[in-house]
Short mmCIF file of the N, C-alpha and C atoms (twelve columns), coordinates in Angstrom:
data_MODEL
# 
_entry.id   MODEL 
# 
loop_
_atom_site.group_PDB 
_atom_site.id 
_atom_site.type_symbol 
_atom_site.label_atom_id 
_atom_site.label_alt_id 
_atom_site.label_comp_id 
_atom_site.label_asym_id 
_atom_site.label_seq_id 
_atom_site.Cartn_x 
_atom_site.Cartn_y 
_atom_site.Cartn_z 
_atom_site.pdbx_PDB_model_num 
ATOM 1   N N  . GLN A 1  5.516   -36.610 36.582 1 
ATOM 2   C CA . GLN A 1  4.580   -36.329 36.708 1 
ATOM 3   C C  . GLN A 1  3.843   -35.624 35.496 1 
ATOM 4   N N  . GLY A 2  3.173   -35.893 34.750 1 
ATOM 5   C CA . GLY A 2  2.460   -35.348 33.547 1 
ATOM 6   C C  . GLY A 2  1.593   -34.223 34.335 1 
ATOM 7   N N  . LYS A 3  1.395   -33.375 33.585 1 
ATOM 8   C CA . LYS A 3  0.204   -32.298 34.045 1 
ATOM 9   C C  . LYS A 3  -1.261  -32.986 33.323 1 
ATOM 10  N N  . THR A 4  -2.158  -32.455 33.914 1 
ATOM 11  C CA . THR A 4  -3.673  -32.968 33.819 1 
ATOM 12  C C  . THR A 4  -3.890  -31.457 32.376 1 
ATOM 13  N N  . ASN A 5  -4.928  -31.878 31.890 1 
ATOM 14  C CA . ASN A 5  -5.448  -30.919 31.043 1 
ATOM 15  C C  . ASN A 5  -6.210  -29.539 31.698 1 
ATOM 16  N N  . GLY A 6  -6.429  -29.770 32.795 1 
ATOM 17  C CA . GLY A 6  -6.724  -28.470 33.596 1 
ATOM 18  C C  . GLY A 6  -5.571  -27.610 33.578 1 
ATOM 19  N N  . GLU A 7  -4.368  -28.321 34.022 1 
ATOM 20  C CA . GLU A 7  -3.239  -27.785 34.531 1 
ATOM 21  C C  . GLU A 7  -2.702  -26.979 33.121 1 
ATOM 22  N N  . ASP A 8  -2.821  -27.556 31.907 1 
ATOM 23  C CA . ASP A 8  -2.419  -27.175 30.816 1 
ATOM 24  C C  . ASP A 8  -2.814  -26.432 30.321 1 
ATOM 25  N N  . THR A 9  -4.349  -26.070 30.556 1 
ATOM 26  C CA . THR A 9  -5.122  -24.862 30.182 1 
ATOM 27  C C  . THR A 9  -5.018  -24.367 30.676 1 
ATOM 28  N N  . LEU A 10 -4.545  -24.020 32.104 1 
ATOM 29  C CA . LEU A 10 -4.301  -22.752 33.199 1 
ATOM 30  C C  . LEU A 10 -2.945  -22.263 32.828 1 
ATOM 31  N N  . ALA A 11 -1.918  -22.948 32.489 1 
ATOM 32  C CA . ALA A 11 -0.760  -22.485 32.049 1 
ATOM 33  C C  . ALA A 11 -0.780  -21.571 30.809 1 
ATOM 34  N N  . ALA A 12 -1.702  -22.100 29.864 1 
ATOM 35  C CA . ALA A 12 -2.062  -21.588 28.714 1 
ATOM 36  C C  . ALA A 12 -2.398  -20.244 28.720 1 
ATOM 37  N N  . ASP A 13 -3.451  -20.013 29.526 1 
ATOM 38  C CA . ASP A 13 -4.424  -19.000 30.096 1 
ATOM 39  C C  . ASP A 13 -3.235  -17.820 30.443 1 
ATOM 40  N N  . ASN A 14 -2.363  -18.208 31.536 1 
ATOM 41  C CA . ASN A 14 -1.650  -17.257 32.080 1 
ATOM 42  C C  . ASN A 14 -0.499  -16.959 31.211 1 
ATOM 43  N N  . LYS A 15 0.065   -17.756 29.887 1 
ATOM 44  C CA . LYS A 15 0.642   -17.130 29.113 1 
ATOM 45  C C  . LYS A 15 0.262   -16.497 28.279 1 
ATOM 46  N N  . LEU A 16 -1.080  -16.516 27.978 1 
ATOM 47  C CA . LEU A 16 -1.896  -15.596 26.900 1 
ATOM 48  C C  . LEU A 16 -1.958  -14.289 27.587 1 
ATOM 49  N N  . SER A 17 -2.445  -14.405 28.738 1 
ATOM 50  C CA . SER A 17 -2.608  -13.068 29.885 1 
ATOM 51  C C  . SER A 17 -1.256  -12.272 29.812 1 
ATOM 52  N N  . LYS A 18 -0.209  -12.790 29.813 1 
ATOM 53  C CA . LYS A 18 1.020   -11.992 30.057 1 
ATOM 54  C C  . LYS A 18 1.407   -11.316 28.435 1 
ATOM 55  N N  . LEU A 19 1.115   -12.498 27.615 1 
ATOM 56  C CA . LEU A 19 1.290   -11.629 26.157 1 
ATOM 57  C C  . LEU A 19 0.350   -10.640 25.956 1 
ATOM 58  N N  . LYS A 20 -0.890  -10.711 26.300 1 
ATOM 59  C CA . LYS A 20 -1.672  -9.447  26.101 1 
ATOM 60  C C  . LYS A 20 -1.329  -8.326  27.212 1 
ATOM 61  N N  . THR A 21 -0.852  -8.805  27.994 1 
ATOM 62  C CA . THR A 21 -0.245  -7.563  29.159 1 
ATOM 63  C C  . THR A 21 0.634   -6.745  28.528 1 
ATOM 64  N N  . ASP A 22 1.736   -7.547  28.175 1 
ATOM 65  C CA . ASP A 22 2.947   -6.971  27.205 1 
ATOM 66  C C  . ASP A 22 2.714   -6.221  26.121 1 
ATOM 67  N N  . CYS A 23 2.017   -6.607  25.384 1 
ATOM 68  C CA . CYS A 23 1.282   -6.075  24.047 1 
ATOM 69  C C  . CYS A 23 0.628   -4.473  24.323 1 
ATOM 70  N N  . ARG A 24 -0.256  -4.503  25.476 1 
ATOM 71  C CA . ARG A 24 -0.933  -3.435  25.663 1 
ATOM 72  C C  . ARG A 24 0.225   -2.475  26.281 1 
ATOM 73  N N  . LYS A 25 1.687   -2.721  26.611 1 
ATOM 74  C CA . LYS A 25 2.517   -2.106  27.331 1 
ATOM 75  C C  . LYS A 25 3.274   -1.186  25.833 1 
ATOM 76  N N  . ILE A 26 3.450   -2.320  25.138 1 
ATOM 77  C CA . ILE A 26 4.087   -1.838  23.755 1 
ATOM 78  C C  . ILE A 26 3.187   -1.101  23.072 1 
ATOM 79  N N  . MET A 27 1.888   -1.195  22.720 1 
ATOM 80  C CA . MET A 27 1.010   -0.387  22.061 1 
ATOM 81  C C  . MET A 27 0.404   0.790   22.892 1 
ATOM 82  N N  . LYS A 28 0.502   2.026   22.789 1 
ATOM 83  C CA . LYS A 28 -0.095  2.649   23.609 1 
ATOM 84  C C  . LYS A 28 -1.385  3.450   22.134 1 
ATOM 85  N N  . SER A 29 -2.099  3.813   23.661 1 
ATOM 86  C CA . SER A 29 -3.531  4.280   22.797 1 
ATOM 87  C C  . SER A 29 -3.223  5.427   21.865 1 
ATOM 88  N N  . ASN A 30 -3.899  6.039   20.888 1 
ATOM 89  C CA . ASN A 30 -3.638  6.892   19.999 1 
ATOM 90  C C  . ASN A 30 -3.154  8.429   20.550 1 
ATOM 91  N N  . THR A 31 -4.225  8.264   21.522 1 
ATOM 92  C CA . THR A 31 -4.152  9.696   22.739 1 
ATOM 93  C C  . THR A 31 -3.002  9.799   23.346 1 
ATOM 94  N N  . GLU A 32 -2.313  8.625   23.662 1 
ATOM 95  C CA . GLU A 32 -1.208  8.659   24.451 1 
ATOM 96  C C  . GLU A 32 -0.037  8.902   23.610 1 
ATOM 97  N N  . ASN A 33 -0.175  8.435   22.638 1 
ATOM 98  C CA . ASN A 33 1.036   8.790   21.603 1 
ATOM 99  C C  . ASN A 33 1.186   10.114  21.208 1 
ATOM 100 N N  . SER A 34 -0.355  10.734  21.013 1 
ATOM 101 C CA . SER A 34 -0.332  12.178  20.698 1 
ATOM 102 C C  . SER A 34 0.350   12.850  21.934 1 
ATOM 103 N N  . ALA A 35 -0.228  12.520  23.014 1 
ATOM 104 C CA . ALA A 35 0.327   13.389  24.782 1 
ATOM 105 C C  . ALA A 35 1.637   13.125  24.737 1 
ATOM 106 N N  . GLU A 36 1.950   12.210  24.367 1 
ATOM 107 C CA . GLU A 36 3.368   11.980  24.922 1 
ATOM 108 C C  . GLU A 36 4.698   12.583  23.884 1 
ATOM 109 N N  . GLY A 37 4.190   12.555  22.733 1 
ATOM 110 C CA . GLY A 37 4.715   13.385  21.639 1 
ATOM 111 C C  . GLY A 37 5.112   14.603  21.863 1 
ATOM 112 N N  . LYS A 38 3.932   15.380  22.277 1 
ATOM 113 C CA . LYS A 38 3.865   17.065  22.657 1 
ATOM 114 C C  . LYS A 38 4.910   16.982  23.707 1 
ATOM 115 N N  . ILE A 39 4.893   16.264  24.680 1 
ATOM 116 C CA . ILE A 39 5.714   16.253  25.804 1 
ATOM 117 C C  . ILE A 39 7.133   16.343  25.313 1 
ATOM 118 N N  . HIS A 40 7.668   15.196  24.545 1 
ATOM 119 C CA . HIS A 40 8.875   15.110  24.140 1 
ATOM 120 C C  . HIS A 40 9.246   16.218  23.448 1 
ATOM 121 N N  . GLN A 41 8.183   16.692  22.481 1 
ATOM 122 C CA . GLN A 41 8.808   18.282  21.858 1 
ATOM 123 C C  . GLN A 41 8.976   19.356  22.561 1 
ATOM 124 N N  . VAL A 42 8.397   19.305  23.470 1 
ATOM 125 C CA . VAL A 42 8.669   20.609  24.703 1 
ATOM 126 C C  . VAL A 42 9.687   20.277  25.274 1 
ATOM 127 N N  . ARG A 43 9.973   19.150  25.758 1 
ATOM 128 C CA . ARG A 43 11.339  18.776  26.466 1 
ATOM 129 C C  . ARG A 43 12.750  19.069  25.446 1 
ATOM 130 N N  . GLY A 44 12.176  18.448  24.543 1 
ATOM 131 C CA . GLY A 44 13.535  18.627  23.391 1 
ATOM 132 C C  . GLY A 44 13.771  20.219  22.949 1 
ATOM 133 N N  . LYS A 45 12.584  20.905  22.817 1 
ATOM 134 C CA . LYS A 45 12.880  22.360  22.791 1 
ATOM 135 C C  . LYS A 45 13.528  23.040  23.772 1 
ATOM 136 N N  . ILE A 46 12.880  22.313  25.053 1 
ATOM 137 C CA . ILE A 46 13.926  23.163  26.237 1 
ATOM 138 C C  . ILE A 46 15.256  22.803  26.076 1 
ATOM 139 N N  . LYS A 47 15.452  21.649  25.827 1 
ATOM 140 C CA . LYS A 47 17.059  21.179  25.822 1 
ATOM 141 C C  . LYS A 47 18.015  21.645  24.851 1 
ATOM 142 N N  . GLU A 48 17.064  22.066  23.612 1 
ATOM 143 C CA . GLU A 48 18.137  22.674  22.806 1 
ATOM 144 C C  . GLU A 48 18.146  24.124  22.651 1 
ATOM 145 N N  . THR A 49 17.176  24.785  23.375 1 
ATOM 146 C CA . THR A 49 17.322  26.011  23.779 1 
ATOM 147 C C  . THR A 49 18.411  26.666  24.797 1 
ATOM 148 N N  . ILE A 50 18.560  25.199  25.994 1 
ATOM 149 C CA . ILE A 50 19.458  25.484  26.875 1 
ATOM 150 C C  . ILE A 50 20.593  25.462  26.155 1 
ATOM 151 N N  . GLY A 51 20.671  24.078  25.473 1 
ATOM 152 C CA . GLY A 51 22.098  24.136  24.432 1 
ATOM 153 C C  . GLY A 51 22.412  25.070  24.008 1 
ATOM 154 N N  . LYS A 52 21.556  25.908  22.916 1 
ATOM 155 C CA . LYS A 52 22.268  27.032  22.572 1 
ATOM 156 C C  . LYS A 52 22.794  28.354  23.446 1 
ATOM 157 N N  . ILE A 53 21.771  28.401  24.505 1 
ATOM 158 C CA . ILE A 53 22.486  29.657  25.388 1 
ATOM 159 C C  . ILE A 53 23.795  29.240  25.977 1 
ATOM 160 N N  . PHE A 54 23.772  28.190  26.354 1 
ATOM 161 C CA . PHE A 54 25.238  27.807  27.165 1 
ATOM 162 C C  . PHE A 54 26.381  27.357  26.403 1 
ATOM 163 N N  . ASP A 55 25.977  27.616  24.743 1 
ATOM 164 C CA . ASP A 55 26.826  27.044  24.071 1 
ATOM 165 C C  . ASP A 55 27.360  25.142  24.081 1 
ATOM 166 N N  . ASN A 56 26.403  24.628  24.261 1 
ATOM 167 C CA . ASN A 56 26.603  23.279  24.257 1 
ATOM 168 C C  . ASN A 56 25.947  22.308  23.251 1 
ATOM 169 N N  . GLN A 57 26.812  21.872  22.431 1 
ATOM 170 C CA . GLN A 57 26.318  21.446  21.210 1 
ATOM 171 C C  . GLN A 57 25.452  20.127  21.236 1 
ATOM 172 N N  . GLU A 58 26.074  19.424  22.510 1 
ATOM 173 C CA . GLU A 58 25.761  18.036  22.432 1 
ATOM 174 C C  . GLU A 58 24.056  17.803  22.885 1 
ATOM 175 N N  . LEU A 59 24.107  18.861  24.025 1 
ATOM 176 C CA . LEU A 59 22.631  19.033  24.523 1 
ATOM 177 C C  . LEU A 59 21.848  19.613  23.416 1 
ATOM 178 N N  . GLU A 60 22.164  20.550  22.455 1 
ATOM 179 C CA . GLU A 60 21.123  21.103  21.670 1 
ATOM 180 C C  . GLU A 60 21.072  20.059  20.867 1 
ATOM 181 N N  . ILE A 61 21.737  19.156  20.338 1 
ATOM 182 C CA . ILE A 61 21.521  18.169  19.286 1 
ATOM 183 C C  . ILE A 61 20.704  17.269  20.104 1 
ATOM 184 N N  . LYS A 62 20.685  16.879  21.386 1 
ATOM 185 C CA . LYS A 62 19.721  15.986  21.815 1 
ATOM 186 C C  . LYS A 62 18.545  16.272  21.964 1 
ATOM 187 N N  . GLY A 63 18.253  17.707  21.973 1 
ATOM 188 C CA . GLY A 63 17.076  18.612  22.034 1 
ATOM 189 C C  . GLY A 63 16.403  18.347  20.850 1 
ATOM 190 N N  . LYS A 64 17.254  18.639  19.703 1 
ATOM 191 C CA . LYS A 64 16.614  18.339  18.414 1 
ATOM 192 C C  . LYS A 64 16.146  16.814  18.122 1 
ATOM 193 N N  . VAL A 65 16.770  15.897  18.706 1 
ATOM 194 C CA . VAL A 65 16.529  14.401  18.274 1 
ATOM 195 C C  . VAL A 65 15.153  14.252  19.064 1 
ATOM 196 N N  . GLU A 66 15.361  14.565  20.277 1 
ATOM 197 C CA . GLU A 66 14.293  14.538  21.136 1 
ATOM 198 C C  . GLU A 66 12.894  15.184  20.192 1 
ATOM 199 N N  . ASN A 67 12.969  16.309  20.069 1 
ATOM 200 C CA . ASN A 67 11.944  17.155  19.246 1 
ATOM 201 C C  . ASN A 67 11.413  16.174  18.261 1 
ATOM 202 N N  . ALA A 68 12.450  15.976  17.247 1 
ATOM 203 C CA . ALA A 68 11.759  15.110  16.195 1 
ATOM 204 C C  . ALA A 68 11.248  13.871  16.395 1 
ATOM 205 N N  . LYS A 69 11.880  12.943  17.672 1 
ATOM 206 C CA . LYS A 69 11.162  11.556  18.058 1 
ATOM 207 C C  . LYS A 69 9.733   12.264  18.479 1 
ATOM 208 N N  . GLY A 70 9.488   13.211  19.136 1 
ATOM 209 C CA . GLY A 70 8.276   13.909  19.390 1 
ATOM 210 C C  . GLY A 70 7.106   13.856  18.370 1 
ATOM 211 N N  . LYS A 71 7.770   14.612  17.441 1 
ATOM 212 C CA . LYS A 71 6.668   15.021  15.979 1 
ATOM 213 C C  . LYS A 71 6.081   13.838  15.583 1 
ATOM 214 N N  . ILE A 72 7.307   12.518  15.557 1 
ATOM 215 C CA . ILE A 72 7.202   11.247  14.847 1 
ATOM 216 C C  . ILE A 72 5.848   10.523  15.561 1 
ATOM 217 N N  . GLN A 73 5.868   10.446  17.363 1 
ATOM 218 C CA . GLN A 73 5.177   9.909   18.195 1 
ATOM 219 C C  . GLN A 73 3.870   10.617  17.794 1 
ATOM 220 N N  . GLU A 74 3.736   12.044  17.911 1 
ATOM 221 C CA . GLU A 74 2.385   12.532  17.778 1 
ATOM 222 C C  . GLU A 74 1.705   12.007  16.480 1 
ATOM 223 N N  . LYS A 75 2.404   12.119  15.447 1 
ATOM 224 C CA . LYS A 75 1.680   11.737  14.233 1 
ATOM 225 C C  . LYS A 75 1.472   10.315  14.154 1 
ATOM 226 N N  . ILE A 76 2.215   9.475   14.526 1 
ATOM 227 C CA . ILE A 76 1.725   7.988   14.916 1 
ATOM 228 C C  . ILE A 76 0.267   8.169   15.308 1 
ATOM 229 N N  . GLY A 77 0.119   8.963   16.631 1 
ATOM 230 C CA . GLY A 77 -0.893  8.866   17.382 1 
ATOM 231 C C  . GLY A 77 -2.259  9.685   16.240 1 
ATOM 232 N N  . GLU A 78 -1.949  10.830  15.657 1 
ATOM 233 C CA . GLU A 78 -2.676  11.315  14.933 1 
ATOM 234 C C  . GLU A 78 -3.459  10.365  13.705 1 
ATOM 235 N N  . ILE A 79 -2.120  9.597   13.234 1 
ATOM 236 C CA . ILE A 79 -2.635  8.683   12.139 1 
ATOM 237 C C  . ILE A 79 -3.640  7.643   12.533 1 
ATOM 238 N N  . GLY A 80 -3.530  7.197   13.806 1 
ATOM 239 C CA . GLY A 80 -4.372  6.461   14.479 1 
ATOM 240 C C  . GLY A 80 -5.948  6.829   14.754 1 
ATOM 241 N N  . LYS A 81 -5.668  7.965   14.782 1 
ATOM 242 C CA . LYS A 81 -7.055  8.669   15.248 1 
ATOM 243 C C  . LYS A 81 -7.970  8.510   14.075 1 
ATOM 244 N N  . ASP A 82 -7.515  8.805   13.054 1 
ATOM 245 C CA . ASP A 82 -8.141  9.205   11.493 1 
ATOM 246 C C  . ASP A 82 -8.690  7.853   11.065 1 
ATOM 247 N N  . ARG A 83 -8.681  6.897   11.821 1 
ATOM 248 C CA . ARG A 83 -8.942  5.514   11.160 1 
ATOM 249 C C  . ARG A 83 -10.258 5.068   11.559 1 
# 
């Protein structure tokens, strides 16, 4: 049996609603990006410092990477605020 126009419209509305929700999850607000970026920077610095203290190069490198990602995420938030 085929769907009625009402059922087709409802299905399309449900798909559109899910797509909007998915997009909101992916695209964070500028404030969220800035805040999360700062958090990643702090976490990265902590990992980096602990890695240095315990002579753990892998942890030190992971900390540097997380710190760099945090700086990038923070800049993305700042750029969005300037618009």
